[in-house]
Amino acid sequence: MSETTLDDAAMRRAEGSPLQSTGARRPRFGRDQRKLLIAAGFIAPALVMYAAFVLVPLGMSVFYSLLRWDGIGRWRFVGLRNYLIVLTDPDLLQVIGNAFNLILYFTLIPIALGLAVATVIRGHMAGPFGTITRTVLFLPQVIPLVAAGIAWSWMFASTGLVNQLLTALGLGPLARGWLGDFTFALPAVGMIGAWVLLGLCTMLLVTGIAKIDQSIYEAAELDGAGRWQELVYITIPALRQEIGVCVTVTVIAALASFDIVYIATAGGPGISTMVPGLEIYRLAFAHRQVGLASALAIVLMLLVLLCVLPIQWFARPKR
Amino acid sequence: MKTLEAAGIALSLSVAASTGALAAPSCGTDPVTVSAYFETGFPLAGKLAAEFSNQFPNVKFDIKEDQFANLMENTPRLLAGDAPPDLVRLPSMSDLVANELLKNLDGYYTDFGWDQFPASQLIQLRVEPEGRPRGTGSLYAMGLNYSMTGVFYNKELAAKIGMTSPPTTLAELDAILAKAKAAGITPIIQFNKTNGGLAFPLQDLMGAYGPPEPINDWIFQKDGATIDTPSNLKAAEHLESWVKAGYFAPDTNAIDYFAMMSGFMKGDGLFMFNGDWESGNLDKQMAGKAGFFLMPPAEAGGRHAAMSAPLTYGIGAKAPHADCAAFFLNWVATNPEARKINVEIGGSNPGGPTSLPIPAVAPGSVTEATLAAGSVIAKENGAMDFIANATGAIFSAGWTPELQKLVGGRQTADGLLKAVQKEYEQELSR
Amino acid sequence: MIETRSNALVARAMLIALMAVTLLPFLSMLSAALAPSGSYPAGLQWPSDPQWGNFVKAFEVANMTTLLWSSSLIVGGVVPVSVLIATMAGYGLSRIDKGRGKWLYLVFVLGLTLPFEAVITPLYYEVKALGILNTRVALILPLIGLFMPFSVYWMRAHFLNVPQEIGEAAEVDGASDWKQFWLIQVPIARPAIMSLSILLFLWTWNQFLLPVVLVQDPEQRTMAGALGAFQGQWGTDVPLLCAGALLILTPTVILFLIFQRQFVAALLQGSVKG
């Protein structure tokens, strides 16, 4: 049934194109109105769900952020005081700083490694080896982050594989309880994120570089350009969109991280791995400071926007 | 409103009258499923529930378990939710009472005759209506048992360094620690990941340097109480000196509770600051090789003090099977079989009426040592509640991060107490 | 020529190294999962006496069949509805792309970068007020809403690329809008819908924050949420925890291996557009 209709329509489209131009000259007013109305009908269900479970809660978050409320008893309006606390309390500032610190690992490592691999391959990954690579490198994207957290908690444990490898390499003195070490816990959490995002960034960049015209490189090589120059002047500019995507995805993953930290360190030792996402959860549900939690939530949302918008602008496709 | 309540009371009175002269609440005879929220890794509560179902086949338990840190985070939300558990392991009570999330047990106190229990046992479970102070007011929870902390030691390692009897003063303990360190043995294996396990030695040191009463006042949120006292500072400085001397394992911040237990049983450390809830476990898995002593006082012949608190269980304010849960809590303290399980698995004093005997334990066992230590604490009136129970968030927002910093060399003794006191005051001002 | 060949070798070596790093944590978990239950094994060692029984035990204590069923119900509640209403909205938005309706699209885009943490607190109170706390519906409804920005964005991008004439021809033909949408637009959009379904399936299945906050009972949670609860309850036993974690991530990995091509395409495009 549907197929014939589709075919008919397609056929009529081919025949009917001259007809259509005359049709477009019909009175516009009523038609636009009607078009808008119909579109609205199509959009309405999605908008209702979106409004009910995103816009309304977002508005409530803003409202809560102006309150002092334990979530159960009576609330009191305190104006912007919660925001003042978020922006001045040294602990909360460190928590926000930790999230930015994670960007170093979540973003830089996957992109640097991905670029390295992409520039060396400089082409499609074909054949069974390509398939296997793609499959393996995407595994971390498919499993829950919680599982990544559990696996790496075990890797970083005192008796875990990381220490085992260090000892085997004669670097035994470097072995430690990574996730309990003030200096190394945050980098360790960062490495978990890098591990998760590595495959995705690599594949994005490899796919991107395959689209670059090889003759550009050949011409550059004839002009005596070295690898580094090729990377800076050809590859990176050509991949700006792909890199932009990687940066966007990884920066959001770093700033809004929750699952990995929840499982691997619970924010410790001290607050050296505490991130805004986990702090919001704790403040709201364990410490019963719904107002402060909401203020931090709004600040987090704005920070993500502040970071992502410039990236989007830089990576926008050149017209 | 008032009339409705009155009607309710009248109704329940008439029900009581019709079912028999003021029968104590029970689980009845119809099938009941009691929902419970217990702590992971401690089999006592589950074993007691199983035995209870054994004796009362119409009662089933739907048990969810979680680790302590999750428990602290989830309990308020869970109790405020639509399906509050009947029976819940309580990390801390004050905020829960203030938010009217816990059932007031005063009625059951009368019904079950809990006035026969030593009053001191239930002090820590009493809270004033606004949530503070604790230690007086209505009863809001019961203990499954009444546990106590001190120092466990590995007898084989102790023999190696010539420790023949437990230290009787703090100086003697220090000497043993130094000796172990010199012999290449990790002097203290202690957990400090996720939860600040150094709170155990710290509080023991507080008890060694000063009287327990001011510490209890602080935990019970009495007006003007502070943790930042001169004697507590000495205790914290002493702990800091242990850290600096390298008496704790270098990866202490990466050791969680269960890694500590496993390490201690394997012989990875000489001492472990922990509670008698592990006595039964150690008697089984380390039979004859583990010993226990109370933290020695600073001066010879001084008063002993120890963290000693009920294994606190409460009933949700809106719990559907409150009567049955209360009946269970009473049964735990009074039923001979339950008391036996309590001592064998729990390793602690089962509490209950003073007239009931404490079940016998094997001579020479750790359980025997901890039970004996318990009577010393009772005699010297040295029981303190746990400093982590002062407020709902003081452990996760105060003690744990600050103690982790202390071990990591990022916090001083003085800074530790000041930071915790600040967090405490912030929380009370909410 | 020689350089290309050595390049290919270097590339291969790098990829193999990356794959090794990717796989090691799984191997380490597997080796731990085979150690005797309750022990603290070393990072990576083939156990002398592999305890395959740990998997059986983990399967039982984690109640895997119930978990699978629960996650499937949640996915079944989230994905079809999300895809349907997002396809409709994407189509609708593409038709008013140049006009007064453009701001509506911006409203949806606003939510694209929203961290779920930013709304989790009010969501809790909202879901509680609806009386659905601790049920799967408490996950399904909010997830549909939270997935809307991306889904709508995704489908609109697809419809913008469909030549206008297709629709207009049908219009001339007198087909009703609804009929036109179903019979012409949806079949053309099949690849976009397929990719979106895969992405939404993964995101639902692996969602953690919402179940942790909104659903206490692990048997009503998503797989990831259940794994969180499993860690809470059995995290004290490393071999059992590793066995459970491996079991819990198996279903998606199997699906991924079967539909490898589609998954990879969806994930790549998904991130490019998202």
PDB file of C-alpha atoms in Angstrom, chain C residues 50-263:
ATOM      1  CA  PRO C  50      38.953 -20.340  37.804  1.00  0.00           C
ATOM      2  CA  GLN C  51      35.692 -19.869  39.665  1.00  0.00           C
ATOM      3  CA  TRP C  52      33.189 -19.693  36.832  1.00  0.00           C
ATOM      4  CA  GLY C  53      30.588 -20.204  39.513  1.00  0.00           C
ATOM      5  CA  ASN C  54      30.991 -16.529  40.435  1.00  0.00           C
ATOM      6  CA  PHE C  55      29.086 -15.664  37.297  1.00  0.00           C
ATOM      7  CA  VAL C  56      26.290 -17.999  38.250  1.00  0.00           C
ATOM      8  CA  LYS C  57      26.176 -16.497  41.715  1.00  0.00           C
ATOM      9  CA  ALA C  58      26.264 -12.948  40.353  1.00  0.00           C
ATOM     10  CA  PHE C  59      23.500 -13.837  37.900  1.00  0.00           C
ATOM     11  CA  GLU C  60      21.382 -15.037  40.797  1.00  0.00           C
ATOM     12  CA  VAL C  61      22.063 -12.331  43.352  1.00  0.00           C
ATOM     13  CA  ALA C  62      21.759  -9.570  40.763  1.00  0.00           C
ATOM     14  CA  ASN C  63      18.485 -11.090  39.588  1.00  0.00           C
ATOM     15  CA  MET C  64      19.632 -10.716  36.009  1.00  0.00           C
ATOM     16  CA  THR C  65      16.445 -11.948  34.355  1.00  0.00           C
ATOM     17  CA  THR C  66      14.402  -9.381  36.261  1.00  0.00           C
ATOM     18  CA  LEU C  67      16.942  -6.675  35.444  1.00  0.00           C
ATOM     19  CA  LEU C  68      16.884  -7.472  31.764  1.00  0.00           C
ATOM     20  CA  TRP C  69      13.116  -7.393  31.783  1.00  0.00           C
ATOM     21  CA  SER C  70      13.047  -4.117  33.691  1.00  0.00           C
ATOM     22  CA  SER C  71      15.549  -2.423  31.407  1.00  0.00           C
ATOM     23  CA  SER C  72      13.670  -3.693  28.364  1.00  0.00           C
ATOM     24  CA  LEU C  73      10.410  -2.302  29.701  1.00  0.00           C
ATOM     25  CA  ILE C  74      12.027   1.071  30.282  1.00  0.00           C
ATOM     26  CA  VAL C  75      13.616   1.096  26.839  1.00  0.00           C
ATOM     27  CA  GLY C  76      10.290  -0.021  25.377  1.00  0.00           C
ATOM     28  CA  GLY C  77       8.599   2.874  27.118  1.00  0.00           C
ATOM     29  CA  VAL C  78      11.152   5.495  26.190  1.00  0.00           C
ATOM     30  CA  VAL C  79      12.419   4.774  22.701  1.00  0.00           C
ATOM     31  CA  PRO C  80       9.273   4.314  20.536  1.00  0.00           C
ATOM     32  CA  VAL C  81       7.466   7.266  22.048  1.00  0.00           C
ATOM     33  CA  SER C  82      10.533   9.501  21.890  1.00  0.00           C
ATOM     34  CA  VAL C  83      11.250   8.574  18.314  1.00  0.00           C
ATOM     35  CA  LEU C  84       7.635   9.074  17.243  1.00  0.00           C
ATOM     36  CA  ILE C  85       7.071  12.462  18.804  1.00  0.00           C
ATOM     37  CA  ALA C  86      10.572  13.658  17.899  1.00  0.00           C
ATOM     38  CA  THR C  87      10.051  12.644  14.277  1.00  0.00           C
ATOM     39  CA  MET C  88       6.781  14.519  14.232  1.00  0.00           C
ATOM     40  CA  ALA C  89       8.309  17.569  15.839  1.00  0.00           C
ATOM     41  CA  GLY C  90      11.379  17.445  13.610  1.00  0.00           C
ATOM     42  CA  TYR C  91       9.108  17.378  10.607  1.00  0.00           C
ATOM     43  CA  GLY C  92       6.942  20.161  11.940  1.00  0.00           C
ATOM     44  CA  LEU C  93       9.936  22.336  12.760  1.00  0.00           C
ATOM     45  CA  SER C  94      11.484  21.757   9.345  1.00  0.00           C
ATOM     46  CA  ARG C  95       8.303  23.098   7.759  1.00  0.00           C
ATOM     47  CA  ILE C  96       8.436  26.356   9.657  1.00  0.00           C
ATOM     48  CA  ASP C  97      12.178  26.742   9.425  1.00  0.00           C
ATOM     49  CA  LYS C  98      11.950  30.049   7.602  1.00  0.00           C
ATOM     50  CA  GLY C  99       9.299  31.967   9.359  1.00  0.00           C
ATOM     51  CA  ARG C 100       7.783  33.045  12.604  1.00  0.00           C
ATOM     52  CA  GLY C 101       8.140  29.577  14.066  1.00  0.00           C
ATOM     53  CA  LYS C 102      11.920  29.581  14.146  1.00  0.00           C
ATOM     54  CA  TRP C 103      12.101  30.503  17.831  1.00  0.00           C
ATOM     55  CA  LEU C 104      10.397  27.223  18.701  1.00  0.00           C
ATOM     56  CA  TYR C 105      13.405  25.399  17.375  1.00  0.00           C
ATOM     57  CA  LEU C 106      15.695  27.539  19.478  1.00  0.00           C
ATOM     58  CA  VAL C 107      13.677  26.583  22.549  1.00  0.00           C
ATOM     59  CA  PHE C 108      14.496  22.947  21.871  1.00  0.00           C
ATOM     60  CA  VAL C 109      18.171  23.650  21.126  1.00  0.00           C
ATOM     61  CA  LEU C 110      18.389  25.386  24.475  1.00  0.00           C
ATOM     62  CA  GLY C 111      18.227  21.965  26.099  1.00  0.00           C
ATOM     63  CA  LEU C 112      20.953  20.350  24.004  1.00  0.00           C
ATOM     64  CA  THR C 113      23.802  20.938  26.427  1.00  0.00           C
ATOM     65  CA  LEU C 114      21.739  20.725  29.586  1.00  0.00           C
ATOM     66  CA  PRO C 115      23.438  18.512  32.186  1.00  0.00           C
ATOM     67  CA  PHE C 116      20.830  16.244  33.745  1.00  0.00           C
ATOM     68  CA  GLU C 117      22.170  17.248  37.145  1.00  0.00           C
ATOM     69  CA  ALA C 118      20.770  20.726  36.551  1.00  0.00           C
ATOM     70  CA  VAL C 119      17.191  19.464  36.769  1.00  0.00           C
ATOM     71  CA  ILE C 120      17.501  16.320  38.861  1.00  0.00           C
ATOM     72  CA  THR C 121      16.417  17.937  42.119  1.00  0.00           C
ATOM     73  CA  PRO C 122      13.159  19.432  40.816  1.00  0.00           C
ATOM     74  CA  LEU C 123      12.547  16.248  38.812  1.00  0.00           C
ATOM     75  CA  TYR C 124      12.606  14.321  42.058  1.00  0.00           C
ATOM     76  CA  TYR C 125       9.940  16.548  43.584  1.00  0.00           C
ATOM     77  CA  GLU C 126       7.909  16.559  40.379  1.00  0.00           C
ATOM     78  CA  VAL C 127       7.964  12.786  40.075  1.00  0.00           C
ATOM     79  CA  LYS C 128       7.095  12.503  43.733  1.00  0.00           C
ATOM     80  CA  ALA C 129       4.149  14.836  43.291  1.00  0.00           C
ATOM     81  CA  LEU C 130       2.958  12.713  40.378  1.00  0.00           C
ATOM     82  CA  GLY C 131       2.996   9.737  42.733  1.00  0.00           C
ATOM     83  CA  ILE C 132       5.227   7.653  40.480  1.00  0.00           C
ATOM     84  CA  LEU C 133       8.396   7.661  42.584  1.00  0.00           C
ATOM     85  CA  ASN C 134      10.027   4.219  42.653  1.00  0.00           C
ATOM     86  CA  THR C 135       8.314   3.037  39.488  1.00  0.00           C
ATOM     87  CA  ARG C 136       9.644   2.627  35.986  1.00  0.00           C
ATOM     88  CA  VAL C 137       7.322   5.368  34.829  1.00  0.00           C
ATOM     89  CA  ALA C 138       9.414   7.699  36.995  1.00  0.00           C
ATOM     90  CA  LEU C 139      12.261   7.042  34.571  1.00  0.00           C
ATOM     91  CA  ILE C 140      10.321   6.759  31.345  1.00  0.00           C
ATOM     92  CA  LEU C 141       8.498  10.085  31.393  1.00  0.00           C
ATOM     93  CA  PRO C 142      11.447  12.310  32.380  1.00  0.00           C
ATOM     94  CA  LEU C 143      13.781  10.524  29.981  1.00  0.00           C
ATOM     95  CA  ILE C 144      11.433  11.153  27.065  1.00  0.00           C
ATOM     96  CA  GLY C 145      11.443  14.832  27.956  1.00  0.00           C
ATOM     97  CA  LEU C 146      15.197  14.977  28.505  1.00  0.00           C
ATOM     98  CA  PHE C 147      15.913  13.255  25.193  1.00  0.00           C
ATOM     99  CA  MET C 148      13.684  15.653  23.253  1.00  0.00           C
ATOM    100  CA  PRO C 149      16.253  18.365  22.494  1.00  0.00           C
ATOM    101  CA  PHE C 150      18.647  15.976  20.815  1.00  0.00           C
ATOM    102  CA  SER C 151      15.973  13.859  19.149  1.00  0.00           C
ATOM    103  CA  VAL C 152      14.107  16.812  17.744  1.00  0.00           C
ATOM    104  CA  TYR C 153      17.335  18.434  16.627  1.00  0.00           C
ATOM    105  CA  TRP C 154      18.367  15.214  14.940  1.00  0.00           C
ATOM    106  CA  MET C 155      15.120  14.621  13.097  1.00  0.00           C
ATOM    107  CA  ARG C 156      14.772  18.252  12.052  1.00  0.00           C
ATOM    108  CA  ALA C 157      18.262  18.125  10.546  1.00  0.00           C
ATOM    109  CA  HIS C 158      17.162  15.107   8.564  1.00  0.00           C
ATOM    110  CA  PHE C 159      13.956  16.683   7.298  1.00  0.00           C
ATOM    111  CA  LEU C 160      15.744  19.884   6.286  1.00  0.00           C
ATOM    112  CA  ASN C 161      17.804  17.766   3.914  1.00  0.00           C
ATOM    113  CA  VAL C 162      14.753  16.211   2.319  1.00  0.00           C
ATOM    114  CA  PRO C 163      13.906  18.139  -0.854  1.00  0.00           C
ATOM    115  CA  GLN C 164      10.857  20.296  -0.252  1.00  0.00           C
ATOM    116  CA  GLU C 165       9.256  19.171  -3.472  1.00  0.00           C
ATOM    117  CA  ILE C 166       8.585  15.718  -2.141  1.00  0.00           C
ATOM    118  CA  GLY C 167       6.169  17.045   0.387  1.00  0.00           C
ATOM    119  CA  GLU C 168       4.728  19.711  -1.846  1.00  0.00           C
ATOM    120  CA  ALA C 169       4.009  17.248  -4.599  1.00  0.00           C
ATOM    121  CA  ALA C 170       1.980  15.191  -2.201  1.00  0.00           C
ATOM    122  CA  GLU C 171       0.227  18.294  -1.021  1.00  0.00           C
ATOM    123  CA  VAL C 172      -0.858  19.012  -4.518  1.00  0.00           C
ATOM    124  CA  ASP C 173      -1.933  15.453  -4.701  1.00  0.00           C
ATOM    125  CA  GLY C 174      -4.345  16.251  -1.932  1.00  0.00           C
ATOM    126  CA  ALA C 175      -2.914  13.912   0.662  1.00  0.00           C
ATOM    127  CA  SER C 176      -3.725  15.020   4.191  1.00  0.00           C
ATOM    128  CA  ASP C 177      -0.787  16.246   6.227  1.00  0.00           C
ATOM    129  CA  TRP C 178      -0.926  13.318   8.550  1.00  0.00           C
ATOM    130  CA  LYS C 179      -1.092  10.818   5.722  1.00  0.00           C
ATOM    131  CA  GLN C 180       1.694  12.578   3.884  1.00  0.00           C
ATOM    132  CA  PHE C 181       3.860  12.446   6.997  1.00  0.00           C
ATOM    133  CA  TRP C 182       3.283   8.742   7.549  1.00  0.00           C
ATOM    134  CA  LEU C 183       3.358   7.489   4.011  1.00  0.00           C
ATOM    135  CA  ILE C 184       6.050   9.675   2.516  1.00  0.00           C
ATOM    136  CA  GLN C 185       8.193  11.378   5.115  1.00  0.00           C
ATOM    137  CA  VAL C 186       8.588   8.592   7.651  1.00  0.00           C
ATOM    138  CA  PRO C 187       9.728   5.942   5.141  1.00  0.00           C
ATOM    139  CA  ILE C 188      12.347   8.324   3.765  1.00  0.00           C
ATOM    140  CA  ALA C 189      13.491   9.104   7.293  1.00  0.00           C
ATOM    141  CA  ARG C 190      14.037   5.445   8.131  1.00  0.00           C
ATOM    142  CA  PRO C 191      17.860   5.607   8.404  1.00  0.00           C
ATOM    143  CA  ALA C 192      17.729   8.680  10.627  1.00  0.00           C
ATOM    144  CA  ILE C 193      15.072   7.019  12.766  1.00  0.00           C
ATOM    145  CA  MET C 194      17.142   3.861  13.027  1.00  0.00           C
ATOM    146  CA  SER C 195      20.214   5.755  14.230  1.00  0.00           C
ATOM    147  CA  LEU C 196      18.174   7.776  16.677  1.00  0.00           C
ATOM    148  CA  SER C 197      16.621   4.594  18.064  1.00  0.00           C
ATOM    149  CA  ILE C 198      20.035   3.065  18.629  1.00  0.00           C
ATOM    150  CA  LEU C 199      21.320   6.142  20.406  1.00  0.00           C
ATOM    151  CA  LEU C 200      18.243   6.445  22.598  1.00  0.00           C
ATOM    152  CA  PHE C 201      18.405   2.764  23.410  1.00  0.00           C
ATOM    153  CA  LEU C 202      22.006   3.112  24.602  1.00  0.00           C
ATOM    154  CA  TRP C 203      21.387   6.299  26.553  1.00  0.00           C
ATOM    155  CA  THR C 204      18.358   4.817  28.283  1.00  0.00           C
ATOM    156  CA  TRP C 205      19.983   1.503  29.054  1.00  0.00           C
ATOM    157  CA  ASN C 206      23.084   3.207  30.450  1.00  0.00           C
ATOM    158  CA  GLN C 207      21.346   6.019  32.291  1.00  0.00           C
ATOM    159  CA  PHE C 208      22.548   6.203  35.875  1.00  0.00           C
ATOM    160  CA  LEU C 209      21.698   9.487  37.586  1.00  0.00           C
ATOM    161  CA  LEU C 210      17.931   9.232  37.192  1.00  0.00           C
ATOM    162  CA  PRO C 211      17.542   5.711  38.572  1.00  0.00           C
ATOM    163  CA  VAL C 212      19.871   6.520  41.467  1.00  0.00           C
ATOM    164  CA  VAL C 213      17.695   9.434  42.493  1.00  0.00           C
ATOM    165  CA  LEU C 214      14.210   8.418  41.400  1.00  0.00           C
ATOM    166  CA  VAL C 215      14.035   4.665  41.852  1.00  0.00           C
ATOM    167  CA  GLN C 216      15.234   2.907  44.963  1.00  0.00           C
ATOM    168  CA  ASP C 217      14.370  -0.642  43.948  1.00  0.00           C
ATOM    169  CA  PRO C 218      17.112  -1.995  41.652  1.00  0.00           C
ATOM    170  CA  GLU C 219      14.566  -4.259  39.989  1.00  0.00           C
ATOM    171  CA  GLN C 220      12.723  -1.228  38.629  1.00  0.00           C
ATOM    172  CA  ARG C 221      15.883   0.427  37.348  1.00  0.00           C
ATOM    173  CA  THR C 222      17.875   0.591  34.154  1.00  0.00           C
ATOM    174  CA  MET C 223      20.861  -1.708  33.768  1.00  0.00           C
ATOM    175  CA  ALA C 224      23.329   1.003  34.767  1.00  0.00           C
ATOM    176  CA  GLY C 225      21.257   1.964  37.776  1.00  0.00           C
ATOM    177  CA  ALA C 226      21.008  -1.669  38.792  1.00  0.00           C
ATOM    178  CA  LEU C 227      24.763  -1.980  38.483  1.00  0.00           C
ATOM    179  CA  GLY C 228      25.091   0.958  40.855  1.00  0.00           C
ATOM    180  CA  ALA C 229      22.889  -0.851  43.365  1.00  0.00           C
ATOM    181  CA  PHE C 230      24.803  -4.060  42.782  1.00  0.00           C
ATOM    182  CA  GLN C 231      28.012  -2.223  43.591  1.00  0.00           C
ATOM    183  CA  GLY C 232      26.380  -0.846  46.737  1.00  0.00           C
ATOM    184  CA  GLN C 233      25.348  -4.277  47.881  1.00  0.00           C
ATOM    185  CA  TRP C 234      28.175  -6.509  46.658  1.00  0.00           C
ATOM    186  CA  GLY C 235      31.032  -4.027  46.149  1.00  0.00           C
ATOM    187  CA  THR C 236      32.695  -5.524  49.193  1.00  0.00           C
ATOM    188  CA  ASP C 237      33.384  -8.726  47.275  1.00  0.00           C
ATOM    189  CA  VAL C 238      35.684  -7.829  44.368  1.00  0.00           C
ATOM    190  CA  PRO C 239      35.348 -11.085  42.390  1.00  0.00           C
ATOM    191  CA  LEU C 240      31.572 -11.067  42.660  1.00  0.00           C
ATOM    192  CA  LEU C 241      31.420  -7.370  41.785  1.00  0.00           C
ATOM    193  CA  CYS C 242      33.538  -7.878  38.685  1.00  0.00           C
ATOM    194  CA  ALA C 243      31.482 -10.882  37.629  1.00  0.00           C
ATOM    195  CA  GLY C 244      28.277  -8.898  38.088  1.00  0.00           C
ATOM    196  CA  ALA C 245      29.617  -5.884  36.218  1.00  0.00           C
ATOM    197  CA  LEU C 246      30.678  -8.055  33.296  1.00  0.00           C
ATOM    198  CA  LEU C 247      27.282  -9.763  33.206  1.00  0.00           C
ATOM    199  CA  ILE C 248      25.451  -6.474  33.311  1.00  0.00           C
ATOM    200  CA  LEU C 249      27.380  -5.011  30.414  1.00  0.00           C
ATOM    201  CA  THR C 250      27.073  -8.153  28.290  1.00  0.00           C
ATOM    202  CA  PRO C 251      23.640  -7.535  26.703  1.00  0.00           C
ATOM    203  CA  THR C 252      24.593  -4.196  25.140  1.00  0.00           C
ATOM    204  CA  VAL C 253      27.956  -5.545  24.041  1.00  0.00           C
ATOM    205  CA  ILE C 254      26.266  -8.478  22.296  1.00  0.00           C
ATOM    206  CA  LEU C 255      23.791  -6.180  20.563  1.00  0.00           C
ATOM    207  CA  PHE C 256      26.673  -3.917  19.633  1.00  0.00           C
ATOM    208  CA  LEU C 257      28.656  -6.770  18.132  1.00  0.00           C
ATOM    209  CA  ILE C 258      25.676  -7.887  16.064  1.00  0.00           C
ATOM    210  CA  PHE C 259      24.757  -4.411  14.823  1.00  0.00           C
ATOM    211  CA  GLN C 260      28.305  -3.096  14.867  1.00  0.00           C
ATOM    212  CA  ARG C 261      28.002  -1.116  11.646  1.00  0.00           C
ATOM    213  CA  GLN C 262      24.770   0.602  12.648  1.00  0.00           C
ATOM    214  CA  PHE C 263      25.998   1.383  16.150  1.00  0.00           C
TER     215      PHE C 263
END
